[in-house]
Every structure is written in C-alpha cells, then in structure tokens.
PDB file of C-alpha atoms in Angstrom:
ATOM      1  CA  ALA A 254      51.376  11.056-120.464  1.00  0.00           C
ATOM      2  CA  GLU A 255      52.082   9.899-124.053  1.00  0.00           C
ATOM      3  CA  ILE A 256      55.793  10.621-123.731  1.00  0.00           C
ATOM      4  CA  LEU A 257      55.942   8.497-120.540  1.00  0.00           C
ATOM      5  CA  LYS A 258      53.999   5.705-122.227  1.00  0.00           C
ATOM      6  CA  TYR A 259      56.455   5.747-125.192  1.00  0.00           C
ATOM      7  CA  LYS A 260      59.562   5.827-122.992  1.00  0.00           C
ATOM      8  CA  LEU A 261      58.273   2.882-120.913  1.00  0.00           C
ATOM      9  CA  TRP A 262      57.361   0.977-124.112  1.00  0.00           C
ATOM     10  CA  LEU A 263      60.902   1.427-125.376  1.00  0.00           C
ATOM     11  CA  GLU A 264      62.334   0.432-122.007  1.00  0.00           C
ATOM     12  CA  GLN A 265      60.219  -2.737-121.796  1.00  0.00           C
ATOM     13  CA  GLY A 266      61.335  -3.764-125.370  1.00  0.00           C
ATOM     14  CA  TYR A 267      57.814  -3.340-126.872  1.00  0.00           C
ATOM     15  CA  ILE A 268      56.687  -6.448-124.941  1.00  0.00           C
ATOM     16  CA  SER A 269      53.790  -6.692-122.508  1.00  0.00           C
ATOM     17  CA  PRO A 270      55.006  -7.769-119.055  1.00  0.00           C
ATOM     18  CA  TYR A 271      51.791  -9.737-118.516  1.00  0.00           C
ATOM     19  CA  THR A 272      51.141 -11.442-121.892  1.00  0.00           C
ATOM     20  CA  GLY A 273      54.666 -11.457-123.414  1.00  0.00           C
ATOM     21  CA  GLN A 274      53.157 -10.229-126.615  1.00  0.00           C
ATOM     22  CA  ALA A 275      54.644  -7.462-128.719  1.00  0.00           C
ATOM     23  CA  ILE A 276      52.606  -4.292-128.694  1.00  0.00           C
ATOM     24  CA  PRO A 277      52.573  -2.191-131.929  1.00  0.00           C
ATOM     25  CA  LEU A 278      53.215   1.480-131.607  1.00  0.00           C
ATOM     26  CA  SER A 279      49.981   2.184-133.446  1.00  0.00           C
ATOM     27  CA  ARG A 280      47.980   0.679-130.562  1.00  0.00           C
ATOM     28  CA  LEU A 281      50.096   2.022-127.631  1.00  0.00           C
ATOM     29  CA  PHE A 282      48.255   5.315-127.287  1.00  0.00           C
ATOM     30  CA  THR A 283      44.800   3.868-127.195  1.00  0.00           C
ATOM     31  CA  THR A 284      42.787   3.119-124.052  1.00  0.00           C
ATOM     32  CA  GLU A 285      43.890  -0.523-124.356  1.00  0.00           C
ATOM     33  CA  TYR A 286      47.177   0.329-122.531  1.00  0.00           C
ATOM     34  CA  GLN A 287      47.847   2.379-119.456  1.00  0.00           C
ATOM     35  CA  VAL A 288      50.788   3.303-117.176  1.00  0.00           C
ATOM     36  CA  GLU A 289      50.696   1.777-113.765  1.00  0.00           C
ATOM     37  CA  HIS A 290      52.682   1.948-110.518  1.00  0.00           C
ATOM     38  CA  ILE A 291      54.540  -1.247-109.927  1.00  0.00           C
ATOM     39  CA  ILE A 292      54.427  -0.733-106.180  1.00  0.00           C
ATOM     40  CA  PRO A 293      51.228   1.204-105.265  1.00  0.00           C
ATOM     41  CA  GLN A 294      52.066   4.890-104.832  1.00  0.00           C
ATOM     42  CA  SER A 295      49.894   5.069-101.723  1.00  0.00           C
ATOM     43  CA  ARG A 296      52.223   2.553-100.012  1.00  0.00           C
ATOM     44  CA  TYR A 297      55.616   3.599-101.336  1.00  0.00           C
ATOM     45  CA  PHE A 298      55.018   7.346-102.214  1.00  0.00           C
ATOM     46  CA  ASP A 299      57.194   6.793-105.312  1.00  0.00           C
ATOM     47  CA  ASP A 300      55.964   8.487-108.486  1.00  0.00           C
ATOM     48  CA  SER A 301      59.284   8.100-110.297  1.00  0.00           C
ATOM     49  CA  MET A 302      59.635   6.442-113.742  1.00  0.00           C
ATOM     50  CA  SER A 303      61.475   3.526-112.055  1.00  0.00           C
ATOM     51  CA  ASN A 304      58.221   2.591-110.227  1.00  0.00           C
ATOM     52  CA  LYS A 305      56.088   2.657-113.431  1.00  0.00           C
ATOM     53  CA  GLY A 306      55.329   0.271-116.188  1.00  0.00           C
ATOM     54  CA  TRP A 307      52.651  -0.031-118.772  1.00  0.00           C
ATOM     55  CA  SER A 308      50.282  -2.890-119.470  1.00  0.00           C
ATOM     56  CA  GLU A 309      47.074  -3.840-121.080  1.00  0.00           C
ATOM     57  CA  SER A 310      44.090  -2.322-119.271  1.00  0.00           C
ATOM     58  CA  SER A 311      42.425  -5.712-119.214  1.00  0.00           C
ATOM     59  CA  TRP A 312      45.350  -7.248-117.332  1.00  0.00           C
ATOM     60  CA  LEU A 313      45.776  -4.538-114.782  1.00  0.00           C
ATOM     61  CA  PRO A 314      45.030  -6.021-111.340  1.00  0.00           C
ATOM     62  CA  GLN A 315      42.096  -4.412-109.671  1.00  0.00           C
ATOM     63  CA  TRP A 316      44.141  -3.367-106.562  1.00  0.00           C
ATOM     64  CA  ARG A 317      46.725  -1.446-108.648  1.00  0.00           C
ATOM     65  CA  GLU A 318      46.574   2.302-108.898  1.00  0.00           C
ATOM     66  CA  PRO A 319      46.878   3.882-112.355  1.00  0.00           C
ATOM     67  CA  ALA A 320      49.835   6.216-112.571  1.00  0.00           C
TER      68      ALA A 320
END
C-alpha cells in the first residue's frame, strides 16, 4: 500500500487534488492521507492504478470507497 501511495504522490506532483497544497513526503504515510478509487470500484469494477488517487482523509467524500 505504501508503494502505491508513493507512486500516486509522484504522479500527482506532490499536490493534493482537493486542496492544491503540497504534501510533504514525511506526512504521506500517516493516516492523514489515503488512496481512493476515482470512480467507485463497486460501479466500474476497476481496481487499476489509473482509477486511483490519494487525498487527505478529511477531504474524502463520504460516498467514496477507499482503495
């Protein structure tokens, strides 16, 4: 899970998609951030990296499913 978080963090340019703030590597592996499905997996059945992103846990919409 940490490798996936790191790859997504690099891919997203170290920037939160919700707040636009830079996320330091030292905080990435805390519970403050998690990987999410962009399109819910229960609807699209896609568990690939292209359907995942990371975000602050506090910004994660309630209807989203964690990856």
